Amino acid sequence: MGCLNMVRVNGVEEKTMKRQEECTFDGSVDKRGHPAVRKRTGSWFAGILILVNQGLATLAFFGVGVNLVLFLTRVMGQDNAEAANNVSKWTGTVYIFSLLGAFLSDSYWGRYKTCAIFQAIFVIGLVSLSLTSYIFLVKPSGCGDEKTPCTSHSTIHVALFYVSIFLIALGNGGYQPNIATLGADQFDEDHPKESHSKVSFFSYFYLALNLGSLFSNTILGYYEDKGMWTLGFWASTGSAIVALILFLVGTPRYRHFIPKGNPLSRFFQVIVAASRKWKVEVPSSDDGLYEVDSKELAENGDRKILHTHGFKLLDKAAVITSKEYTLEGKDIGINPWRLCSVTQVEEVKCVLRLLPIWLCTILYSVVFTQMASLFVEQGAAMKTTVAGFHIPPASMSSFDILSVAAFIFIYRRVLDPIVARFRKSSSRGITELQRMGIGLIIAIIAMIAAGTVEHFRLKYVPKDCSKCSNSSTLSIFWQVPQYVLIGASEVFMYVGQLEFFNGQTPDGLKSFGSALCMTSISLGNYVSSLLVTIVMKISTSDKMPGWIPGNLNKGHLDRFYFLLAALTTADFVLYIVTAKWYKYIKFEERSGTNNGEMHGDFIRV
């Protein structure tokens, strides 16, 4: 059926068929603010542009981040502890900025404008870093490898460096949560075919992210390790510029959702309204609760959220009493700080229900961060030569990326269809919450595998070499299982997390949902650092250097891995409790959906 638009002729509204073009059912609009025509906007054309953009932007970001600690020590002259601390702060800042980007996107700018602005900031930061390194920092030319030290730098040069890398952090942090959500926006979740494509998009998005980091971790990482810092930074800059150009090329084809306004004010309106009526009894029937008219919501691309039980105190904000209405002439106005709609109350409930699930994902991120730190240190203390060729310990993360690619295919093409076939009552396979639980189980197995490898690594330490430090005859390839397991767990945890938070957040908080995933990784970094500090303080004594000393041959890294496995097991038990307690958000069907049949509602005039 074609899209319809109501036009007024001689004071009478008439339905006029302008064109047999179907519009989207989810309320998305094109760049001019008109209802999006399905065939001319969105879908995989726009989705693939965003996937390529994500891969190139990730390559650019990790081209700086993967060897930043080496740049700080070799070029900037910092010691290991100071460099590691600065990298942790920088990484954490990237993910904190994701909350800023999500807030601006959901409230004022929209996802497209937010992505474009923060990508431009990202490019400016990379250009600044490349120029600063070429002109001031990498002096003499070729310094910064393992042998040639760089000269000292002035305060101005150091300040330029930090301004550059924090511009990169701001740009990438503000862009990341919005590009994932913008990509999901290109698929109509109320359309049978596009709704399946939307679910697949998150898997391909995470795959694009990993493929981008694969190139950074191998090719760029190799050249930067050899002291070719400027070349590596300029390559990252070029990748980011191409990513931005490709993003802008897709401008006419993107679908958009209109920003819903400041979510903080809506949140606090519910809290204030409920606290003002804390003595009021909640009616047993939903009829006694205030709700906005469906047509009014539909005009803004919104949907009603159906009332759920739980958090009854918040329901008081929607209870209608005589004090809620104030007469202003002939109009009756509603004070939003005294009376809130059921949908607005359910938005707050939704966020409160998501927080326990989100908290349970932080410990998984602690396990995930070991891949970039302790896994590398463990690999450096193993036999890293094969047939005379040296294998950089950090390059073992390639097995993680290959595992992600393989398990995305296995899950989408094999596992999910098999489960869906057995679930006759539902076309869906494994739910997002179940997948996140599976991710936690695989993470536990990964930590047990890492601890077992470390146990045997210590057994293969040469006993006749008292001066040897961090040496073992056990091959570094014994680390492959733990990297593969971490990659498999990511497919279930992080991809499931992206889908879950995107699907379970209200229409006006989609970017916030994606930002929750990034802040989980950020807090995982901080918790990991705190946990290492606590473990070292407890395990260090006069006779014992602690579990994770500078010389791993004198420590017990295996015990730390087993501790993480135990903590993740406890976290998994807590996760099961919170997942069973969680109530899925339920939206009212849009006006274009009737008995499984979809009909377009608008046409471009």
Coordinates of C-alpha atoms in Angstrom, one line a residue:
M1 CA 0.0 0.0 0.0
G2 CA 1.3 3.5 -0.8
C3 CA 2.1 6.1 1.8
L4 CA -0.7 8.6 2.6
N5 CA -0.7 12.2 3.5
M6 CA -3.7 14.2 4.7
V7 CA -4.2 17.4 2.7
R8 CA -6.9 20.0 3.2
V9 CA -9.1 21.0 0.4
N10 CA -11.8 23.7 1.0
G11 CA -11.5 23.1 4.7
V12 CA -12.0 19.3 4.3
E13 CA -9.3 16.8 5.0
E14 CA -8.9 14.3 2.1
K15 CA -6.6 11.4 1.7
T16 CA -4.6 11.8 -1.5
M17 CA -2.5 9.0 -3.0
K18 CA 0.6 10.8 -4.3
R19 CA 2.9 7.9 -5.0
Q20 CA 3.0 4.2 -4.5
E21 CA 6.0 4.4 -2.1
E22 CA 6.1 2.6 1.2
C23 CA 7.5 4.6 4.1
T24 CA 9.0 3.2 7.3
F25 CA 6.8 2.2 10.2
D26 CA 9.1 3.2 13.0
G27 CA 8.7 7.0 12.7
S28 CA 12.1 7.6 11.2
V29 CA 12.6 10.6 8.9
D30 CA 15.0 11.6 6.1
K31 CA 17.5 14.5 6.2
R32 CA 14.7 17.0 5.4
G33 CA 12.5 15.8 8.3
H34 CA 10.0 14.1 6.0
P35 CA 8.8 10.5 6.7
A36 CA 11.6 8.2 5.4
V37 CA 10.7 6.3 2.1
R38 CA 11.9 2.7 2.6
K39 CA 13.4 2.2 -0.9
R40 CA 15.3 5.5 -0.9
T41 CA 16.7 5.5 2.6
G42 CA 18.4 3.3 5.1
S43 CA 18.8 -0.4 4.9
W44 CA 22.1 -2.1 4.0
F45 CA 23.4 0.6 1.7
A46 CA 23.5 3.0 4.6
G47 CA 24.4 0.2 7.0
I48 CA 27.5 -0.9 5.0
L49 CA 28.7 2.7 4.8
I50 CA 28.5 2.9 8.6
L51 CA 30.2 -0.5 9.0
V52 CA 33.1 0.6 6.8
N53 CA 33.3 4.0 8.6
Q54 CA 33.5 2.1 11.9
G55 CA 36.3 -0.2 10.7
L56 CA 38.4 2.7 9.4
A57 CA 37.7 4.9 12.5
T58 CA 38.7 2.0 14.8
L59 CA 41.9 1.5 12.8
A60 CA 42.7 5.1 13.3
F61 CA 42.0 5.1 17.0
F62 CA 43.9 1.9 17.8
G63 CA 46.7 3.1 15.6
V64 CA 47.4 5.6 18.4
G65 CA 46.1 3.6 21.4
V66 CA 47.8 0.3 20.8
N67 CA 51.3 1.6 21.3
L68 CA 50.6 4.7 23.3
V69 CA 52.4 3.3 26.4
L70 CA 55.5 2.7 24.3
F71 CA 55.4 6.2 22.8
L72 CA 55.2 7.7 26.4
T73 CA 58.2 5.7 27.5
R74 CA 60.4 5.9 24.4
V75 CA 59.6 9.3 23.0
M76 CA 58.2 11.3 26.0
G77 CA 60.7 9.8 28.5
Q78 CA 58.2 8.6 31.1
D79 CA 58.9 5.6 33.3
N80 CA 56.7 2.5 33.0
A81 CA 54.5 3.2 36.0
E82 CA 53.8 6.8 34.9
A83 CA 53.1 5.8 31.3
A84 CA 50.8 3.0 32.3
N85 CA 48.9 5.3 34.6
N86 CA 48.5 8.0 31.9
V87 CA 47.3 5.4 29.4
S88 CA 44.7 4.2 31.9
K89 CA 43.5 7.7 32.5
W90 CA 43.3 8.4 28.7
T91 CA 41.4 5.2 28.0
G92 CA 39.0 5.8 30.8
T93 CA 38.4 9.4 29.5
V94 CA 37.5 8.1 26.1
Y95 CA 34.7 6.1 27.5
I96 CA 33.5 8.8 29.9
F97 CA 33.2 11.1 26.9
S98 CA 30.8 8.5 25.4
L99 CA 28.2 9.7 28.0
L100 CA 28.6 13.3 26.8
G101 CA 28.1 12.2 23.2
A102 CA 25.1 10.1 24.1
F103 CA 23.5 13.0 26.0
L104 CA 23.9 15.5 23.2
S105 CA 22.6 13.0 20.7
D106 CA 19.5 12.0 22.6
S107 CA 18.7 15.5 23.8
Y108 CA 19.6 18.1 21.2
W109 CA 21.7 17.2 18.1
G110 CA 20.5 13.9 17.0
R111 CA 22.8 11.0 16.1
Y112 CA 23.9 12.1 12.6
K113 CA 25.0 15.6 13.7
T114 CA 26.7 14.3 16.8
C115 CA 28.6 11.7 14.8
A116 CA 29.7 14.3 12.2
I117 CA 30.9 16.8 14.8
F118 CA 32.8 14.4 17.0
Q119 CA 34.4 12.7 14.0
A120 CA 35.6 16.1 12.8
I121 CA 37.1 16.6 16.3
F122 CA 38.7 13.2 16.1
V123 CA 40.4 14.1 12.8
I124 CA 41.6 17.4 14.1
G125 CA 43.2 15.6 17.1
L126 CA 44.9 13.1 14.8
V127 CA 46.3 15.8 12.5
S128 CA 47.5 17.8 15.5
L129 CA 49.2 14.6 17.0
S130 CA 50.9 13.8 13.6
L131 CA 52.2 17.4 13.1
T132 CA 53.3 17.7 16.8
S133 CA 55.2 14.4 16.6
Y134 CA 56.8 15.2 13.2
I135 CA 57.8 18.7 14.0
F136 CA 58.6 18.6 17.8
L137 CA 58.6 15.2 19.5
V138 CA 60.3 12.5 17.3
K139 CA 63.7 14.2 17.3
P140 CA 66.2 13.1 16.1
S141 CA 64.4 11.5 13.2
G142 CA 64.0 7.7 13.7
C143 CA 64.2 7.9 17.5
G144 CA 61.7 6.1 19.7
D145 CA 62.7 2.5 18.9
E146 CA 64.2 0.2 21.4
K147 CA 67.7 1.6 20.9
T148 CA 67.6 5.3 20.0
P149 CA 66.3 7.6 22.7
C150 CA 64.6 10.9 21.9
T151 CA 65.7 14.3 23.1
S152 CA 63.9 16.1 26.0
H153 CA 60.8 18.2 25.2
S154 CA 59.7 21.7 26.3
T155 CA 56.6 22.3 28.3
I156 CA 54.8 23.7 25.2
H157 CA 55.6 20.6 23.2
V158 CA 54.3 18.3 25.9
A159 CA 51.2 20.4 26.3
L160 CA 50.5 20.2 22.5
F161 CA 50.9 16.4 22.8
Y162 CA 48.3 16.1 25.6
V163 CA 45.9 18.5 23.9
S164 CA 46.1 16.3 20.7
I165 CA 45.5 12.9 22.4
F166 CA 42.6 14.3 24.5
L167 CA 41.0 15.7 21.4
I168 CA 41.3 12.2 20.0
A169 CA 39.7 10.9 23.2
L170 CA 36.9 13.4 23.0
G171 CA 36.2 12.8 19.3
N172 CA 36.3 9.0 19.5
G173 CA 34.4 8.9 22.8
G174 CA 31.6 11.1 21.6
Y175 CA 31.3 9.3 18.3
Q176 CA 31.3 5.7 19.3
P177 CA 28.0 5.2 21.0
N178 CA 26.1 7.2 18.4
I179 CA 27.5 5.5 15.3
A180 CA 26.3 2.1 16.6
T181 CA 22.8 3.5 17.3
L182 CA 22.7 5.4 14.0
G183 CA 23.5 2.2 12.2
A184 CA 20.7 0.4 14.0
D185 CA 18.4 3.3 13.0
Q186 CA 18.8 2.3 9.3
F187 CA 16.7 -0.8 9.9
D188 CA 12.9 -0.6 10.6
E189 CA 12.3 -2.8 13.7
D190 CA 8.6 -2.8 12.8
H191 CA 9.2 -4.4 9.4
P192 CA 9.6 -8.2 9.3
K193 CA 12.6 -8.3 7.0
E194 CA 14.4 -5.2 8.3
S195 CA 14.0 -6.2 11.9
H196 CA 16.1 -9.3 11.3
S197 CA 18.7 -7.2 9.5
K198 CA 18.8 -4.8 12.5
V199 CA 19.8 -7.7 14.8
S200 CA 22.5 -8.9 12.4
F201 CA 23.9 -5.4 12.2
F202 CA 25.2 -5.4 15.7
S203 CA 27.2 -8.6 15.0
Y204 CA 28.7 -7.1 11.9
F205 CA 29.3 -3.8 13.7
Y206 CA 31.4 -5.6 16.3
L207 CA 33.2 -7.6 13.6
A208 CA 34.1 -4.3 11.8
L209 CA 35.5 -2.9 15.0
N210 CA 37.7 -6.0 15.5
L211 CA 38.9 -6.0 11.9
G212 CA 39.9 -2.4 12.2
S213 CA 41.9 -3.1 15.3
L214 CA 43.5 -6.2 13.7
F215 CA 45.3 -4.0 11.2
S216 CA 46.3 -1.5 13.9
N217 CA 47.6 -4.3 16.2
T218 CA 49.7 -5.9 13.5
I219 CA 50.8 -3.6 10.6
L220 CA 50.7 -0.2 12.3
G221 CA 51.9 -1.7 15.6
Y222 CA 54.9 -3.2 13.8
Y223 CA 56.0 0.0 12.2
E224 CA 55.5 2.1 15.4
D225 CA 57.5 -0.5 17.4
K226 CA 60.4 0.1 14.9
G227 CA 60.3 3.8 15.7
M228 CA 58.2 4.9 12.7
W229 CA 55.8 6.9 14.9
T230 CA 55.1 9.7 12.4
L231 CA 54.3 7.2 9.7
G232 CA 51.9 5.3 12.0
F233 CA 50.1 8.5 13.1
W234 CA 49.7 9.8 9.6
A235 CA 48.3 6.5 8.5
S236 CA 45.8 6.7 11.3
T237 CA 44.9 10.3 10.3
G238 CA 44.4 9.2 6.6
S239 CA 42.1 6.4 7.8
A240 CA 40.0 8.8 9.9
I241 CA 39.7 11.3 7.0
V242 CA 38.5 8.6 4.6
A243 CA 36.1 7.4 7.3
L244 CA 34.6 10.9 7.7
I245 CA 34.3 11.3 3.9
L246 CA 32.5 8.0 3.6
F247 CA 30.2 9.0 6.4
L248 CA 29.3 12.3 4.8
V249 CA 28.7 10.5 1.4
G250 CA 25.8 8.6 2.9
T251 CA 24.1 11.7 4.2
P252 CA 21.1 11.6 1.7
R253 CA 20.4 8.0 2.5
Y254 CA 20.4 8.0 6.3
R255 CA 17.3 7.6 8.4
H256 CA 17.0 9.8 11.5
F257 CA 15.0 10.0 14.7
I258 CA 14.2 13.4 16.1
P259 CA 15.8 14.2 19.5
K260 CA 13.4 13.9 22.4
G261 CA 14.8 16.6 24.6
N262 CA 16.8 16.5 27.9
P263 CA 16.2 13.1 29.5
L264 CA 17.5 14.3 32.8
S265 CA 14.6 16.8 33.3
R266 CA 12.1 14.0 32.4
F267 CA 13.8 11.7 34.9
F268 CA 13.8 14.2 37.8
Q269 CA 10.2 15.2 37.0
V270 CA 9.1 11.7 37.8
I271 CA 11.2 11.6 41.1
V272 CA 9.8 15.0 42.2
A273 CA 6.2 14.2 41.3
A274 CA 6.3 10.9 43.0
S275 CA 7.8 12.4 46.2
R276 CA 5.2 15.1 46.3
K277 CA 2.5 12.4 46.3
W278 CA 4.1 9.8 48.5
K279 CA 0.9 9.6 50.6
V280 CA -1.3 9.0 47.6
E281 CA -2.5 5.4 47.0
V282 CA -1.9 3.9 43.6
P283 CA -5.1 2.7 42.0
S284 CA -5.5 -1.0 41.2
S285 CA -6.5 -0.2 37.7
D286 CA -4.3 1.5 35.1
D287 CA -7.3 3.7 34.2
G288 CA -6.5 5.9 37.2
L289 CA -3.0 6.7 35.8
Y290 CA -2.3 9.6 33.4
E291 CA -1.1 8.8 29.9
V292 CA -0.5 11.0 26.8
D293 CA -2.6 10.4 23.7
S294 CA -1.1 7.9 21.3
K295 CA -1.6 10.2 18.3
E296 CA 0.4 13.0 20.1
L297 CA 3.2 10.5 20.7
A298 CA 3.1 9.2 17.1
E299 CA 3.5 12.7 15.7
N300 CA 7.0 12.8 17.4
G301 CA 7.9 9.2 16.4
D302 CA 7.4 8.0 20.0
R303 CA 5.5 5.0 21.3
K304 CA 3.6 4.3 24.5
I305 CA 5.4 2.1 27.0
L306 CA 3.0 -0.2 28.6
H307 CA 2.6 -0.1 32.4
T308 CA 4.5 -2.6 34.5
H309 CA 4.3 -3.6 38.1
G310 CA 7.2 -2.9 40.4
F311 CA 8.7 0.4 41.7
K312 CA 5.1 1.3 42.8
L313 CA 6.4 4.4 44.5
L314 CA 7.2 5.9 41.0
D315 CA 3.7 5.1 39.8
K316 CA 2.4 7.8 42.2
A317 CA 3.8 10.3 39.8
A318 CA 1.1 9.3 37.3
V319 CA -1.8 9.2 39.7
I320 CA -4.4 11.8 38.7
T321 CA -5.6 14.0 41.6
S322 CA -7.5 17.3 41.7
K323 CA -4.3 19.3 42.4
E324 CA -2.7 18.3 39.1
Y325 CA -4.7 20.7 36.9
T326 CA -4.5 24.4 36.9
L327 CA -7.0 26.6 35.0
E328 CA -5.5 29.2 32.7
G329 CA -8.4 30.8 30.9
K330 CA -10.2 28.1 28.9
D331 CA -7.1 25.8 28.8
I332 CA -6.3 23.2 31.3
G333 CA -2.5 23.0 31.9
I334 CA -0.6 20.1 33.5
N335 CA 2.3 20.7 35.7
P336 CA 5.0 18.1 34.6
W337 CA 6.6 18.4 38.1
R338 CA 3.3 17.2 39.7
L339 CA 1.9 14.8 37.1
C340 CA 3.8 12.6 34.6
S341 CA 2.6 10.1 32.0
V342 CA 2.8 6.4 32.4
T343 CA 5.3 6.3 29.5
Q344 CA 7.5 8.8 31.3
V345 CA 7.4 6.9 34.6
E346 CA 8.2 3.6 32.7
E347 CA 11.3 5.3 31.2
V348 CA 12.7 5.8 34.7
K349 CA 11.7 2.3 35.7
C350 CA 13.5 1.0 32.6
V351 CA 16.8 2.8 33.5
L352 CA 16.6 1.5 37.1
R353 CA 16.0 -2.1 35.8
L354 CA 18.9 -1.9 33.4
L355 CA 21.5 -0.7 36.1
P356 CA 21.8 -4.1 37.9
I357 CA 22.4 -5.9 34.6
W358 CA 24.9 -3.3 33.6
L359 CA 26.8 -3.6 36.9
C360 CA 27.1 -7.3 36.4
T361 CA 28.9 -6.7 33.0
I362 CA 31.6 -4.6 34.6
L363 CA 33.5 -7.7 36.1
Y364 CA 33.4 -9.3 32.6
S365 CA 35.1 -6.2 31.3
V366 CA 37.8 -6.8 34.0
V367 CA 38.5 -10.2 32.4
F368 CA 38.4 -8.6 29.0
T369 CA 41.0 -6.0 29.8
Q370 CA 43.6 -8.7 30.9
M371 CA 44.0 -9.4 27.2
A372 CA 45.8 -6.1 26.7
S373 CA 47.9 -6.2 29.9
L374 CA 48.6 -9.4 31.8
F375 CA 48.2 -11.7 28.7
V376 CA 50.9 -9.7 27.0
E377 CA 53.2 -9.8 30.0
Q378 CA 52.6 -13.5 30.3
G379 CA 53.4 -14.0 26.6
A380 CA 56.6 -12.0 26.9
A381 CA 57.8 -14.5 29.6
M382 CA 57.3 -17.4 27.3
K383 CA 59.2 -18.7 24.3
T384 CA 58.4 -16.2 21.6
T385 CA 60.6 -17.5 18.7
V386 CA 59.5 -20.0 16.1
A387 CA 62.1 -21.1 13.5
G388 CA 64.1 -18.0 14.3
F389 CA 61.2 -15.6 13.9
H390 CA 60.2 -13.4 16.8
I391 CA 56.5 -13.3 17.6
P392 CA 55.5 -10.0 19.4
P393 CA 53.4 -11.0 22.5
A394 CA 50.9 -8.2 21.7
S395 CA 50.2 -9.7 18.2
M396 CA 48.7 -12.8 19.9
S397 CA 45.5 -10.7 20.2
S398 CA 45.0 -11.5 16.5
F399 CA 43.7 -14.9 17.6
D400 CA 41.0 -13.1 19.6
I401 CA 39.9 -11.1 16.5
L402 CA 39.9 -14.2 14.3
S403 CA 37.9 -15.9 17.0
V404 CA 35.3 -13.1 17.1
A405 CA 34.9 -13.4 13.3
A406 CA 34.5 -17.2 13.4
F407 CA 32.1 -17.2 16.3
I408 CA 29.9 -14.4 14.8
F409 CA 29.5 -16.7 11.8
I410 CA 28.9 -19.8 13.9
Y411 CA 26.3 -18.1 16.1
R412 CA 24.4 -16.4 13.3
R413 CA 24.4 -19.2 10.8
V414 CA 24.5 -22.3 13.0
L415 CA 23.7 -21.9 16.7
D416 CA 20.9 -19.4 16.6
P417 CA 18.8 -21.1 13.8
I418 CA 19.1 -24.4 15.6
V419 CA 17.8 -23.0 18.9
A420 CA 15.0 -21.1 17.1
R421 CA 13.9 -24.3 15.4
F422 CA 13.5 -26.0 18.8
R423 CA 11.6 -23.0 20.2
K424 CA 8.4 -23.5 18.2
S425 CA 6.6 -20.7 20.2
S426 CA 9.1 -18.1 19.1
S427 CA 11.1 -17.3 15.9
R428 CA 14.0 -16.0 18.1
G429 CA 16.9 -18.1 19.1
I430 CA 18.9 -17.3 22.3
T431 CA 17.8 -14.1 24.0
E432 CA 20.2 -11.3 24.7
L433 CA 20.2 -12.0 28.5
Q434 CA 20.9 -15.7 27.8
R435 CA 23.8 -14.8 25.5
M436 CA 25.3 -12.4 28.0
G437 CA 25.2 -15.3 30.6
I438 CA 26.9 -17.6 28.1
G439 CA 29.6 -14.9 27.7
L440 CA 30.2 -14.9 31.4
I441 CA 30.6 -18.7 31.5
I442 CA 33.1 -18.7 28.6
A443 CA 35.0 -15.9 30.4
I444 CA 35.3 -18.1 33.5
I445 CA 36.7 -21.0 31.3
A446 CA 39.1 -18.5 29.7
M447 CA 40.5 -17.4 33.0
I448 CA 40.9 -21.1 34.1
A449 CA 42.7 -21.8 30.8
A450 CA 45.1 -18.8 31.3
G451 CA 45.8 -19.9 34.9
T452 CA 46.6 -23.4 33.8
V453 CA 49.0 -22.1 31.1
E454 CA 50.7 -19.9 33.6
H455 CA 51.0 -22.9 36.1
F456 CA 52.8 -25.0 33.4
R457 CA 54.8 -21.9 32.2
L458 CA 56.3 -21.7 35.7
K459 CA 57.2 -25.5 35.6
Y460 CA 59.2 -24.9 32.3
V461 CA 61.3 -22.1 33.8
P462 CA 65.0 -23.0 33.4
K463 CA 66.3 -24.1 36.8
D464 CA 70.0 -23.7 35.9
C465 CA 69.6 -20.0 35.0
S466 CA 69.4 -18.1 38.3
K467 CA 69.9 -14.7 36.6
C468 CA 67.2 -15.3 34.0
S469 CA 64.2 -13.0 34.2
N470 CA 60.7 -13.7 32.7
S471 CA 61.9 -16.7 30.7
S472 CA 60.3 -20.1 30.1
T473 CA 60.7 -22.8 27.4
L474 CA 56.9 -23.1 27.1
S475 CA 55.8 -21.8 23.6
I476 CA 53.7 -18.7 23.4
F477 CA 51.3 -20.6 21.2
W478 CA 49.9 -22.2 24.4
Q479 CA 48.2 -18.9 24.9
V480 CA 46.0 -19.4 21.8
P481 CA 43.1 -21.2 23.7
Q482 CA 42.7 -18.3 26.2
Y483 CA 42.6 -15.7 23.4
V484 CA 40.1 -17.8 21.4
L485 CA 37.9 -18.2 24.4
I486 CA 37.9 -14.4 25.2
G487 CA 37.0 -13.8 21.5
A488 CA 34.1 -16.3 21.8
S489 CA 32.9 -14.7 25.0
E490 CA 32.9 -11.2 23.4
V491 CA 30.5 -12.4 20.7
F492 CA 28.0 -13.5 23.3
M493 CA 28.6 -10.7 25.9
Y494 CA 29.4 -7.5 24.0
V495 CA 27.2 -8.1 20.9
G496 CA 24.4 -9.3 23.1
Q497 CA 25.0 -6.2 25.3
L498 CA 24.7 -3.9 22.3
E499 CA 21.5 -5.5 21.2
F500 CA 20.0 -5.6 24.7
F501 CA 20.7 -2.0 25.7
N502 CA 19.5 -0.7 22.3
G503 CA 16.3 -2.7 22.4
Q504 CA 15.5 -2.2 26.1
T505 CA 16.1 1.6 26.3
P506 CA 13.2 4.0 25.6
D507 CA 13.0 5.7 22.2
G508 CA 14.6 8.9 23.5
L509 CA 17.6 7.1 25.2
K510 CA 19.0 4.8 22.5
S511 CA 22.5 6.4 22.4
F512 CA 22.6 6.2 26.2
G513 CA 22.1 2.5 25.9
S514 CA 25.1 2.2 23.6
A515 CA 27.1 4.4 26.0
L516 CA 26.4 2.0 28.9
C517 CA 28.3 -0.7 27.0
M518 CA 31.4 1.7 26.7
T519 CA 31.3 2.8 30.3
S520 CA 31.2 -0.9 31.3
I521 CA 34.6 -1.3 29.5
S522 CA 35.9 1.9 31.1
L523 CA 35.0 0.9 34.6
G524 CA 36.4 -2.6 33.9
N525 CA 39.8 -0.9 33.3
Y526 CA 39.6 1.0 36.6
V527 CA 38.4 -2.0 38.6
S528 CA 41.2 -4.2 37.1
S529 CA 43.8 -1.6 38.1
L530 CA 42.3 -1.4 41.6
L531 CA 42.2 -5.2 41.9
V532 CA 45.8 -5.6 40.9
T533 CA 46.8 -3.0 43.5
I534 CA 44.8 -4.7 46.3
V535 CA 46.2 -8.2 45.3
M536 CA 49.8 -6.9 45.3
K537 CA 49.4 -5.2 48.7
I538 CA 48.0 -8.4 50.3
S539 CA 50.3 -10.9 48.6
T540 CA 53.6 -9.0 49.0
S541 CA 55.7 -9.7 52.1
D542 CA 59.4 -9.6 53.1
K543 CA 60.0 -13.0 51.5
M544 CA 57.4 -12.9 48.7
P545 CA 57.4 -10.3 45.9
G546 CA 53.6 -10.7 45.4
W547 CA 51.6 -12.6 42.8
I548 CA 52.4 -10.2 39.9
P549 CA 56.0 -8.9 40.4
G550 CA 58.2 -7.5 37.7
N551 CA 59.8 -10.9 37.2
L552 CA 56.8 -13.2 36.7
N553 CA 59.0 -16.3 37.4
K554 CA 59.1 -15.2 41.1
G555 CA 55.3 -14.6 41.3
H556 CA 52.0 -16.5 41.0
L557 CA 50.1 -14.9 38.1
D558 CA 48.2 -18.2 37.9
R559 CA 46.6 -17.5 41.2
F560 CA 45.4 -14.1 40.0
Y561 CA 43.8 -15.7 37.0
F562 CA 42.1 -18.3 39.2
L563 CA 40.9 -15.4 41.5
L564 CA 39.3 -13.7 38.5
A565 CA 37.6 -17.0 37.6
A566 CA 36.2 -17.2 41.1
L567 CA 35.0 -13.6 41.1
T568 CA 33.4 -14.0 37.7
T569 CA 31.6 -17.2 38.9
A570 CA 30.2 -15.2 41.8
D571 CA 29.2 -12.4 39.4
F572 CA 27.5 -15.0 37.2
V573 CA 25.4 -16.2 40.1
L574 CA 24.4 -12.6 40.8
Y575 CA 23.7 -12.1 37.1
I576 CA 21.3 -15.0 37.0
V577 CA 19.3 -13.5 39.9
T578 CA 19.1 -10.0 38.3
A579 CA 18.3 -11.5 34.8
K580 CA 15.4 -13.5 36.3
W581 CA 14.2 -10.3 38.2
Y582 CA 14.4 -8.2 35.0
K583 CA 11.2 -7.3 33.2
Y584 CA 11.4 -6.6 29.5
I585 CA 10.1 -3.2 28.3
K586 CA 6.9 -3.5 26.3
F587 CA 5.9 -0.9 23.7
E588 CA 2.4 -0.3 22.4
E589 CA 2.2 -1.3 18.7
R590 CA 2.4 1.5 16.3
S591 CA -0.6 2.6 14.4
G592 CA 0.7 1.0 11.2
T593 CA 0.8 -2.4 12.7
N594 CA -2.4 -4.5 12.6
N595 CA -2.5 -8.3 13.1
G596 CA 1.0 -8.7 11.7
E597 CA 0.3 -6.6 8.6
M598 CA 2.2 -3.4 8.0
H599 CA 0.9 -0.3 6.2
G600 CA 2.6 2.9 5.4
D601 CA 1.2 6.0 6.9
F602 CA 2.8 8.9 5.0
I603 CA 3.9 10.0 1.6
R604 CA 6.3 12.7 0.5
V605 CA 4.4 15.7 -0.9

